[in-house]
Amino acid sequence: MPQDDVAAPTGHEFVVVSNRLPVDRVTDENGNVTWRTSPGGLVTAMEPVVRDLGCVWVGWPGSIDEHIEPFTVGGTELLPVSLDATEFAEYYEGFSNDTIWPLYHDVISPPGYHREWWDRYVSVNQRFADAAASVAAQGATVWVHDYQLQLVPGMLRELRPDLVIAFFLHIPWPSHGLFGQLPWRRKVLQGLLGADVIGFQRVADAANFRSAVRRFVGAPSNGNMIVLSERPATRGRKRLPARRVLAQEFPISIDAEAFAELAASESVRLRARQIREELGNPEKIILGVDRLDYTKGIRHRLKAFSELLRDGEVKAGDVTLVQVASPSRERVEAYQHLRDEIEVTVGRINGDYGTIAHSPVVYLHRGYPREEMAALYLAADVLAVTALRDGMNLVAKEYAACRSDEQGVLVLSEFAGAADELRRALLVNPHDIDGMKAAFMEALRMSETEQRQRMRAMRRVIFRADVARWSEDFLRSVEAAAEHRRQTGGDPVNGEAPPTSPIFLPRGIDAALRRLAAEPQLLIACDFDGTLAPIVTRPEDARILPRAEQALAVLQDAPGVQVALISGRSVESLAETGVHVDGRIIAGSHGAELVGLPSAEAPVPPEPGDAPLSDAEPRWGAAVAPSESEREQLGRLMAVLEPRVAAVPGAWIEEKPLGAAVHVRQVQDPTTAENLLLALENETGSTNAHGLVVHTRSGKSVLEFSVREADKGSVLRRIREALPEGPTVFIGDDVTDEDALRALGAGDLGVRVGSADSVAEYRVADPEEVAALLARLAELRTGVVVGSEYVEYPE
Ligand code: GDG
């Protein structure tokens, strides 16, 4: 077996380890050897990171049975790890691509379990670990990539406990039912758990992993943090202290700017026009770009397309499907079958539905330079990503990044990680052929305006969450893990005060918050009393919880986020509590008052202690000032309320610009309080003798009267209409908040505080939990950690 030269580059602070080095060898006709960057998901994603950080990259150079000295390409030092023919067949083609790949992609193809493959996987992983250990400086960070090297973190920890070890899995993690098939499941988990941080593409992947760890290793997790107990020294193995391992999703992305620039170049645009011409100027082009892999759903896509041709919904010449299928794993049997199957299908479709002038499917089994890919993206009216399972799918993101003209439709499988972020794609279940056909037709017929709206929203997501942001987020977590180790020696118990009173948020809400945090535009609307501020006896004593205020302040400063307070209180009374109103939309008196809408004329926000509102001087503009008849009604209302309320000790009237509220919280006897409210309701009801036309609403120990019809639902709708399109979070605790909760739609998030009946999807117990929820959202949106309380999300 050839010996690797692992001695050359030494003492690196940052080491990347992946199966394949990010370069391909090119030999020209004179026999000169050069290296050029190789295509592929991992390489595309890591290239900008490596370019910015500088590092040594450990990996296999792509040739068999050859020893290659370390070399440098574009400032990155490359340390080749050799593989011989048996290792290539058993470690790479066998265990990696014929066991783990199909198993982790939900056994779309049956995985093979062979003990000799496993043995080879172990020995090759050890070689990678040895190579990385030999070039890493004391305390360096080593970032290991992907499913071929799952044992490397554990091996590195044994060799070099000083290292900070990170692992990122580019492919999905299966449910524990499937993962449990693997005969070496515990060893794989233990290998991965050598890392300090394990990154996954999707929330569900990370959750599946933690669940497998609980089940097969017995290690519990606290939220995203897995807690490993100490491993005592045993024969031949040293003691490993108790540690914690972060297992969390970090959805990978692309260098969106670079793709946009490439697509904007004159040569690429010209080439896009040429492509259309070369295809005979069809009305519409559907494009597929995939490695030729059974996970990508190419067969399902072809089936849907061929049925559309059969049904006469599309015609050769009008619509062309261009399928780029880059060669992949060609010696693995399942891939050979797939290729045969696809090529037969393409031939059949073209034979059945083609004409002399037009083939409905243009199938290209080769790789192309990036410029050509960008030109294809520009030429395509529809991009079809119909993967049956896909960690992320960068092609989907690249397409949107290239489309600065905001045209083009993305048909995207819900089983690709990208579907978590690109919610404005036409999402499809690729197993549902009829559904996919309908989506293709919708895409082909979509108006330019709708294409623009959808594409613009997707581009915002991609440009904000680009690959730089991905690596920053990941490396920030790695740095936090390193800092924790420095401070505590890694011990999760000694180093850190255990959380005293963990705050639990409802199951599933964290995933919803992550999704919302990634939206370009977001409205966060909250009720005040009982939601942001604990209920107190005297309404003037109510104060927003500091943590909630801090979280709202952070959110409000984040681009694309709008904060709104929607309260039953008058705006004036809300301002008197000291809650910040600057830069926020404030709906008072259940929406009868509305200030701070971005399009409205800038109102003067009230300051606590300002003179109270007077009829003669309406400070809130026309939206609030009562009309002549409303003023008259207000007079009648007070004439009815005042004597009756004055007769009940503890009851009092809160005057509002457009109504009044009668509070009975301080009335000693609940029956007296209830009787007063009942009497008032009768006196002001529809058949009252006072000529009153008022709207009443009862809340907690309060009955509200308004001379103008308003409810929190209508005002929430009004606020949404005035803002750019995006989802809404609404949180409220009272029965009057149900109107707002009912105004929410798909993609929004409704949270009810307390245990009363509600249409809300989620529930939290009290304002403390609301504060924790907002803090979590602020952290996800901005990275700013608000408050130090520990928040736990039970699964
Ligand atoms: C794995 C996971 C995850 C393809 N053909 C050509 C070419 N490509 C480029 C694409 C894209 C990349 O390769 C493919 O990335 P995908 O994400 O679509 O898929 P996988 O290769 O399966 O990648 C995947 C990814 O890792 C990253 O974590 O998203 O889920 O399976 O960038 O543009 N590039 C060029 N010529 C080609 O012919 N130049």
JSON list of N, CA and C in Angstrom, two decimals, residues 697-750:
[
{"chain": "A", "resi": 697, "resn": "ARG", "atom": "N", "xyz": [-67.22, 44.37, 24.03]},
{"chain": "A", "resi": 697, "resn": "ARG", "atom": "CA", "xyz": [-66.31, 43.22, 23.94]},
{"chain": "A", "resi": 697, "resn": "ARG", "atom": "C", "xyz": [-65.87, 42.91, 25.35]},
{"chain": "A", "resi": 698, "resn": "SER", "atom": "N", "xyz": [-65.97, 41.66, 25.75]},
{"chain": "A", "resi": 698, "resn": "SER", "atom": "CA", "xyz": [-65.53, 41.40, 27.12]},
{"chain": "A", "resi": 698, "resn": "SER", "atom": "C", "xyz": [-64.19, 40.69, 27.11]},
{"chain": "A", "resi": 699, "resn": "GLY", "atom": "N", "xyz": [-63.35, 41.09, 28.06]},
{"chain": "A", "resi": 699, "resn": "GLY", "atom": "CA", "xyz": [-62.04, 40.48, 28.22]},
{"chain": "A", "resi": 699, "resn": "GLY", "atom": "C", "xyz": [-61.91, 39.97, 29.63]},
{"chain": "A", "resi": 700, "resn": "LYS", "atom": "N", "xyz": [-60.66, 39.83, 30.10]},
{"chain": "A", "resi": 700, "resn": "LYS", "atom": "CA", "xyz": [-60.47, 39.33, 31.46]},
{"chain": "A", "resi": 700, "resn": "LYS", "atom": "C", "xyz": [-60.79, 40.46, 32.45]},
{"chain": "A", "resi": 701, "resn": "SER", "atom": "N", "xyz": [-61.87, 40.34, 33.20]},
{"chain": "A", "resi": 701, "resn": "SER", "atom": "CA", "xyz": [-62.28, 41.35, 34.19]},
{"chain": "A", "resi": 701, "resn": "SER", "atom": "C", "xyz": [-62.45, 42.73, 33.57]},
{"chain": "A", "resi": 702, "resn": "VAL", "atom": "N", "xyz": [-62.87, 42.78, 32.37]},
{"chain": "A", "resi": 702, "resn": "VAL", "atom": "CA", "xyz": [-63.04, 44.07, 31.72]},
{"chain": "A", "resi": 702, "resn": "VAL", "atom": "C", "xyz": [-64.14, 43.97, 30.66]},
{"chain": "A", "resi": 703, "resn": "LEU", "atom": "N", "xyz": [-64.92, 45.04, 30.56]},
{"chain": "A", "resi": 703, "resn": "LEU", "atom": "CA", "xyz": [-65.90, 45.11, 29.47]},
{"chain": "A", "resi": 703, "resn": "LEU", "atom": "C", "xyz": [-65.58, 46.38, 28.68]},
{"chain": "A", "resi": 704, "resn": "GLU", "atom": "N", "xyz": [-65.43, 46.21, 27.39]},
{"chain": "A", "resi": 704, "resn": "GLU", "atom": "CA", "xyz": [-64.99, 47.34, 26.58]},
{"chain": "A", "resi": 704, "resn": "GLU", "atom": "C", "xyz": [-66.13, 47.81, 25.70]},
{"chain": "A", "resi": 705, "resn": "PHE", "atom": "N", "xyz": [-66.17, 49.12, 25.51]},
{"chain": "A", "resi": 705, "resn": "PHE", "atom": "CA", "xyz": [-67.18, 49.74, 24.65]},
{"chain": "A", "resi": 705, "resn": "PHE", "atom": "C", "xyz": [-66.46, 50.56, 23.61]},
{"chain": "A", "resi": 706, "resn": "SER", "atom": "N", "xyz": [-66.93, 50.48, 22.40]},
{"chain": "A", "resi": 706, "resn": "SER", "atom": "CA", "xyz": [-66.30, 51.29, 21.37]},
{"chain": "A", "resi": 706, "resn": "SER", "atom": "C", "xyz": [-67.38, 51.89, 20.48]},
{"chain": "A", "resi": 707, "resn": "VAL", "atom": "N", "xyz": [-67.20, 53.16, 20.11]},
{"chain": "A", "resi": 707, "resn": "VAL", "atom": "CA", "xyz": [-68.19, 53.77, 19.22]},
{"chain": "A", "resi": 707, "resn": "VAL", "atom": "C", "xyz": [-67.80, 53.54, 17.77]},
{"chain": "A", "resi": 708, "resn": "ARG", "atom": "N", "xyz": [-66.66, 52.92, 17.56]},
{"chain": "A", "resi": 708, "resn": "ARG", "atom": "CA", "xyz": [-66.26, 52.59, 16.19]},
{"chain": "A", "resi": 708, "resn": "ARG", "atom": "C", "xyz": [-65.99, 51.09, 16.15]},
{"chain": "A", "resi": 709, "resn": "GLU", "atom": "N", "xyz": [-66.49, 50.44, 15.12]},
{"chain": "A", "resi": 709, "resn": "GLU", "atom": "CA", "xyz": [-66.31, 48.99, 15.08]},
{"chain": "A", "resi": 709, "resn": "GLU", "atom": "C", "xyz": [-64.85, 48.67, 14.78]},
{"chain": "A", "resi": 710, "resn": "ALA", "atom": "N", "xyz": [-64.28, 47.82, 15.58]},
{"chain": "A", "resi": 710, "resn": "ALA", "atom": "CA", "xyz": [-62.90, 47.42, 15.34]},
{"chain": "A", "resi": 710, "resn": "ALA", "atom": "C", "xyz": [-62.68, 46.10, 16.05]},
{"chain": "A", "resi": 711, "resn": "ASP", "atom": "N", "xyz": [-61.79, 45.31, 15.51]},
{"chain": "A", "resi": 711, "resn": "ASP", "atom": "CA", "xyz": [-61.35, 44.13, 16.24]},
{"chain": "A", "resi": 711, "resn": "ASP", "atom": "C", "xyz": [-59.93, 43.84, 15.81]},
{"chain": "A", "resi": 712, "resn": "LYS", "atom": "N", "xyz": [-59.28, 43.05, 16.60]},
{"chain": "A", "resi": 712, "resn": "LYS", "atom": "CA", "xyz": [-57.85, 42.83, 16.36]},
{"chain": "A", "resi": 712, "resn": "LYS", "atom": "C", "xyz": [-57.58, 42.13, 15.03]},
{"chain": "A", "resi": 713, "resn": "GLY", "atom": "N", "xyz": [-58.57, 41.34, 14.59]},
{"chain": "A", "resi": 713, "resn": "GLY", "atom": "CA", "xyz": [-58.41, 40.64, 13.31]},
{"chain": "A", "resi": 713, "resn": "GLY", "atom": "C", "xyz": [-58.41, 41.62, 12.16]},
{"chain": "A", "resi": 714, "resn": "SER", "atom": "N", "xyz": [-59.38, 42.55, 12.17]},
{"chain": "A", "resi": 714, "resn": "SER", "atom": "CA", "xyz": [-59.46, 43.51, 11.05]},
{"chain": "A", "resi": 714, "resn": "SER", "atom": "C", "xyz": [-58.21, 44.37, 11.01]},
{"chain": "A", "resi": 715, "resn": "VAL", "atom": "N", "xyz": [-57.75, 44.80, 12.19]},
{"chain": "A", "resi": 715, "resn": "VAL", "atom": "CA", "xyz": [-56.59, 45.69, 12.17]},
{"chain": "A", "resi": 715, "resn": "VAL", "atom": "C", "xyz": [-55.33, 44.93, 11.75]},
{"chain": "A", "resi": 716, "resn": "LEU", "atom": "N", "xyz": [-55.26, 43.67, 12.14]},
{"chain": "A", "resi": 716, "resn": "LEU", "atom": "CA", "xyz": [-54.10, 42.89, 11.70]},
{"chain": "A", "resi": 716, "resn": "LEU", "atom": "C", "xyz": [-54.08, 42.77, 10.18]},
{"chain": "A", "resi": 717, "resn": "ARG", "atom": "N", "xyz": [-55.27, 42.54, 9.62]},
{"chain": "A", "resi": 717, "resn": "ARG", "atom": "CA", "xyz": [-55.35, 42.45, 8.14]},
{"chain": "A", "resi": 717, "resn": "ARG", "atom": "C", "xyz": [-54.92, 43.78, 7.51]},
{"chain": "A", "resi": 718, "resn": "ARG", "atom": "N", "xyz": [-55.37, 44.88, 8.13]},
{"chain": "A", "resi": 718, "resn": "ARG", "atom": "CA", "xyz": [-55.03, 46.19, 7.59]},
{"chain": "A", "resi": 718, "resn": "ARG", "atom": "C", "xyz": [-53.52, 46.42, 7.63]},
{"chain": "A", "resi": 719, "resn": "ILE", "atom": "N", "xyz": [-52.90, 46.01, 8.71]},
{"chain": "A", "resi": 719, "resn": "ILE", "atom": "CA", "xyz": [-51.45, 46.18, 8.85]},
{"chain": "A", "resi": 719, "resn": "ILE", "atom": "C", "xyz": [-50.73, 45.36, 7.79]},
{"chain": "A", "resi": 720, "resn": "ARG", "atom": "N", "xyz": [-51.19, 44.14, 7.61]},
{"chain": "A", "resi": 720, "resn": "ARG", "atom": "CA", "xyz": [-50.53, 43.27, 6.62]},
{"chain": "A", "resi": 720, "resn": "ARG", "atom": "C", "xyz": [-50.62, 43.85, 5.23]},
{"chain": "A", "resi": 721, "resn": "GLU", "atom": "N", "xyz": [-51.77, 44.42, 4.92]},
{"chain": "A", "resi": 721, "resn": "GLU", "atom": "CA", "xyz": [-51.93, 44.99, 3.57]},
{"chain": "A", "resi": 721, "resn": "GLU", "atom": "C", "xyz": [-50.97, 46.13, 3.33]},
{"chain": "A", "resi": 722, "resn": "ALA", "atom": "N", "xyz": [-50.60, 46.83, 4.39]},
{"chain": "A", "resi": 722, "resn": "ALA", "atom": "CA", "xyz": [-49.72, 47.99, 4.23]},
{"chain": "A", "resi": 722, "resn": "ALA", "atom": "C", "xyz": [-48.25, 47.61, 4.16]},
{"chain": "A", "resi": 723, "resn": "LEU", "atom": "N", "xyz": [-47.95, 46.32, 4.41]},
{"chain": "A", "resi": 723, "resn": "LEU", "atom": "CA", "xyz": [-46.54, 45.90, 4.48]},
{"chain": "A", "resi": 723, "resn": "LEU", "atom": "C", "xyz": [-46.21, 45.00, 3.29]},
{"chain": "A", "resi": 724, "resn": "PRO", "atom": "N", "xyz": [-44.91, 44.86, 2.96]},
{"chain": "A", "resi": 724, "resn": "PRO", "atom": "CA", "xyz": [-44.53, 43.92, 1.90]},
{"chain": "A", "resi": 724, "resn": "PRO", "atom": "C", "xyz": [-44.97, 42.51, 2.29]},
{"chain": "A", "resi": 725, "resn": "GLU", "atom": "N", "xyz": [-45.22, 41.69, 1.28]},
{"chain": "A", "resi": 725, "resn": "GLU", "atom": "CA", "xyz": [-45.73, 40.35, 1.54]},
{"chain": "A", "resi": 725, "resn": "GLU", "atom": "C", "xyz": [-44.76, 39.52, 2.37]},
{"chain": "A", "resi": 726, "resn": "GLY", "atom": "N", "xyz": [-45.29, 38.83, 3.33]},
{"chain": "A", "resi": 726, "resn": "GLY", "atom": "CA", "xyz": [-44.46, 37.96, 4.17]},
{"chain": "A", "resi": 726, "resn": "GLY", "atom": "C", "xyz": [-45.32, 37.41, 5.28]},
{"chain": "A", "resi": 727, "resn": "PRO", "atom": "N", "xyz": [-44.84, 36.38, 5.98]},
{"chain": "A", "resi": 727, "resn": "PRO", "atom": "CA", "xyz": [-45.65, 35.77, 7.02]},
{"chain": "A", "resi": 727, "resn": "PRO", "atom": "C", "xyz": [-45.74, 36.63, 8.29]},
{"chain": "A", "resi": 728, "resn": "THR", "atom": "N", "xyz": [-46.70, 36.25, 9.14]},
{"chain": "A", "resi": 728, "resn": "THR", "atom": "CA", "xyz": [-46.96, 36.97, 10.38]},
{"chain": "A", "resi": 728, "resn": "THR", "atom": "C", "xyz": [-46.85, 36.02, 11.56]},
{"chain": "A", "resi": 729, "resn": "VAL", "atom": "N", "xyz": [-46.27, 36.53, 12.65]},
{"chain": "A", "resi": 729, "resn": "VAL", "atom": "CA", "xyz": [-46.35, 35.84, 13.93]},
{"chain": "A", "resi": 729, "resn": "VAL", "atom": "C", "xyz": [-47.31, 36.65, 14.78]},
{"chain": "A", "resi": 730, "resn": "PHE", "atom": "N", "xyz": [-48.33, 36.02, 15.32]},
{"chain": "A", "resi": 730, "resn": "PHE", "atom": "CA", "xyz": [-49.18, 36.75, 16.26]},
{"chain": "A", "resi": 730, "resn": "PHE", "atom": "C", "xyz": [-49.25, 35.99, 17.58]},
{"chain": "A", "resi": 731, "resn": "ILE", "atom": "N", "xyz": [-49.07, 36.73, 18.67]},
{"chain": "A", "resi": 731, "resn": "ILE", "atom": "CA", "xyz": [-49.13, 36.11, 19.99]},
{"chain": "A", "resi": 731, "resn": "ILE", "atom": "C", "xyz": [-50.11, 36.91, 20.86]},
{"chain": "A", "resi": 732, "resn": "GLY", "atom": "N", "xyz": [-51.04, 36.22, 21.46]},
{"chain": "A", "resi": 732, "resn": "GLY", "atom": "CA", "xyz": [-52.00, 36.91, 22.32]},
{"chain": "A", "resi": 732, "resn": "GLY", "atom": "C", "xyz": [-52.54, 35.99, 23.38]},
{"chain": "A", "resi": 733, "resn": "ASP", "atom": "N", "xyz": [-53.12, 36.57, 24.43]},
{"chain": "A", "resi": 733, "resn": "ASP", "atom": "CA", "xyz": [-53.55, 35.75, 25.57]},
{"chain": "A", "resi": 733, "resn": "ASP", "atom": "C", "xyz": [-55.05, 35.82, 25.82]},
{"chain": "A", "resi": 734, "resn": "ASP", "atom": "N", "xyz": [-55.74, 36.70, 25.12]},
{"chain": "A", "resi": 734, "resn": "ASP", "atom": "CA", "xyz": [-57.11, 36.98, 25.52]},
{"chain": "A", "resi": 734, "resn": "ASP", "atom": "C", "xyz": [-58.09, 36.50, 24.46]},
{"chain": "A", "resi": 735, "resn": "VAL", "atom": "N", "xyz": [-59.35, 36.44, 24.86]},
{"chain": "A", "resi": 735, "resn": "VAL", "atom": "CA", "xyz": [-60.38, 36.02, 23.91]},
{"chain": "A", "resi": 735, "resn": "VAL", "atom": "C", "xyz": [-60.44, 37.00, 22.73]},
{"chain": "A", "resi": 736, "resn": "THR", "atom": "N", "xyz": [-60.13, 38.28, 22.99]},
{"chain": "A", "resi": 736, "resn": "THR", "atom": "CA", "xyz": [-60.17, 39.27, 21.91]},
{"chain": "A", "resi": 736, "resn": "THR", "atom": "C", "xyz": [-59.03, 39.03, 20.90]},
{"chain": "A", "resi": 737, "resn": "ASP", "atom": "N", "xyz": [-58.02, 38.29, 21.32]},
{"chain": "A", "resi": 737, "resn": "ASP", "atom": "CA", "xyz": [-56.92, 37.98, 20.40]},
{"chain": "A", "resi": 737, "resn": "ASP", "atom": "C", "xyz": [-57.28, 36.89, 19.40]},
{"chain": "A", "resi": 738, "resn": "GLU", "atom": "N", "xyz": [-58.37, 36.19, 19.68]},
{"chain": "A", "resi": 738, "resn": "GLU", "atom": "CA", "xyz": [-58.78, 35.12, 18.76]},
{"chain": "A", "resi": 738, "resn": "GLU", "atom": "C", "xyz": [-59.11, 35.67, 17.37]},
{"chain": "A", "resi": 739, "resn": "ASP", "atom": "N", "xyz": [-59.64, 36.92, 17.32]},
{"chain": "A", "resi": 739, "resn": "ASP", "atom": "CA", "xyz": [-59.92, 37.51, 16.00]},
{"chain": "A", "resi": 739, "resn": "ASP", "atom": "C", "xyz": [-58.64, 37.60, 15.18]},
{"chain": "A", "resi": 740, "resn": "ALA", "atom": "N", "xyz": [-57.57, 38.02, 15.84]},
{"chain": "A", "resi": 740, "resn": "ALA", "atom": "CA", "xyz": [-56.29, 38.14, 15.13]},
{"chain": "A", "resi": 740, "resn": "ALA", "atom": "C", "xyz": [-55.77, 36.76, 14.76]},
{"chain": "A", "resi": 741, "resn": "LEU", "atom": "N", "xyz": [-55.92, 35.81, 15.66]},
{"chain": "A", "resi": 741, "resn": "LEU", "atom": "CA", "xyz": [-55.44, 34.46, 15.37]},
{"chain": "A", "resi": 741, "resn": "LEU", "atom": "C", "xyz": [-56.20, 33.86, 14.19]},
{"chain": "A", "resi": 742, "resn": "ARG", "atom": "N", "xyz": [-57.49, 34.20, 14.12]},
{"chain": "A", "resi": 742, "resn": "ARG", "atom": "CA", "xyz": [-58.29, 33.68, 13.00]},
{"chain": "A", "resi": 742, "resn": "ARG", "atom": "C", "xyz": [-57.90, 34.34, 11.68]},
{"chain": "A", "resi": 743, "resn": "ALA", "atom": "N", "xyz": [-57.32, 35.54, 11.76]},
{"chain": "A", "resi": 743, "resn": "ALA", "atom": "CA", "xyz": [-56.94, 36.25, 10.53]},
{"chain": "A", "resi": 743, "resn": "ALA", "atom": "C", "xyz": [-55.67, 35.68, 9.91]},
{"chain": "A", "resi": 744, "resn": "LEU", "atom": "N", "xyz": [-55.01, 34.76, 10.63]},
{"chain": "A", "resi": 744, "resn": "LEU", "atom": "CA", "xyz": [-53.76, 34.21, 10.12]},
{"chain": "A", "resi": 744, "resn": "LEU", "atom": "C", "xyz": [-54.04, 33.16, 9.04]},
{"chain": "A", "resi": 745, "resn": "GLY", "atom": "N", "xyz": [-53.05, 32.97, 8.18]},
{"chain": "A", "resi": 745, "resn": "GLY", "atom": "CA", "xyz": [-53.22, 31.98, 7.11]},
{"chain": "A", "resi": 745, "resn": "GLY", "atom": "C", "xyz": [-52.08, 30.98, 7.13]},
{"chain": "A", "resi": 746, "resn": "ALA", "atom": "N", "xyz": [-52.02, 30.18, 6.07]},
{"chain": "A", "resi": 746, "resn": "ALA", "atom": "CA", "xyz": [-50.95, 29.18, 5.95]},
{"chain": "A", "resi": 746, "resn": "ALA", "atom": "C", "xyz": [-49.62, 29.91, 5.94]},
{"chain": "A", "resi": 747, "resn": "GLY", "atom": "N", "xyz": [-48.66, 29.37, 6.63]},
{"chain": "A", "resi": 747, "resn": "GLY", "atom": "CA", "xyz": [-47.34, 30.00, 6.64]},
{"chain": "A", "resi": 747, "resn": "GLY", "atom": "C", "xyz": [-47.18, 30.99, 7.78]},
{"chain": "A", "resi": 748, "resn": "ASP", "atom": "N", "xyz": [-48.29, 31.40, 8.42]},
{"chain": "A", "resi": 748, "resn": "ASP", "atom": "CA", "xyz": [-48.19, 32.27, 9.58]},
{"chain": "A", "resi": 748, "resn": "ASP", "atom": "C", "xyz": [-48.04, 31.42, 10.84]},
{"chain": "A", "resi": 749, "resn": "LEU", "atom": "N", "xyz": [-47.78, 32.10, 11.95]},
{"chain": "A", "resi": 749, "resn": "LEU", "atom": "CA", "xyz": [-47.63, 31.37, 13.21]},
{"chain": "A", "resi": 749, "resn": "LEU", "atom": "C", "xyz": [-48.50, 32.05, 14.26]},
{"chain": "A", "resi": 750, "resn": "GLY", "atom": "N", "xyz": [-49.45, 31.30, 14.80]},
{"chain": "A", "resi": 750, "resn": "GLY", "atom": "CA", "xyz": [-50.32, 31.83, 15.85]},
{"chain": "A", "resi": 750, "resn": "GLY", "atom": "C", "xyz": [-50.01, 31.17, 17.17]}
]
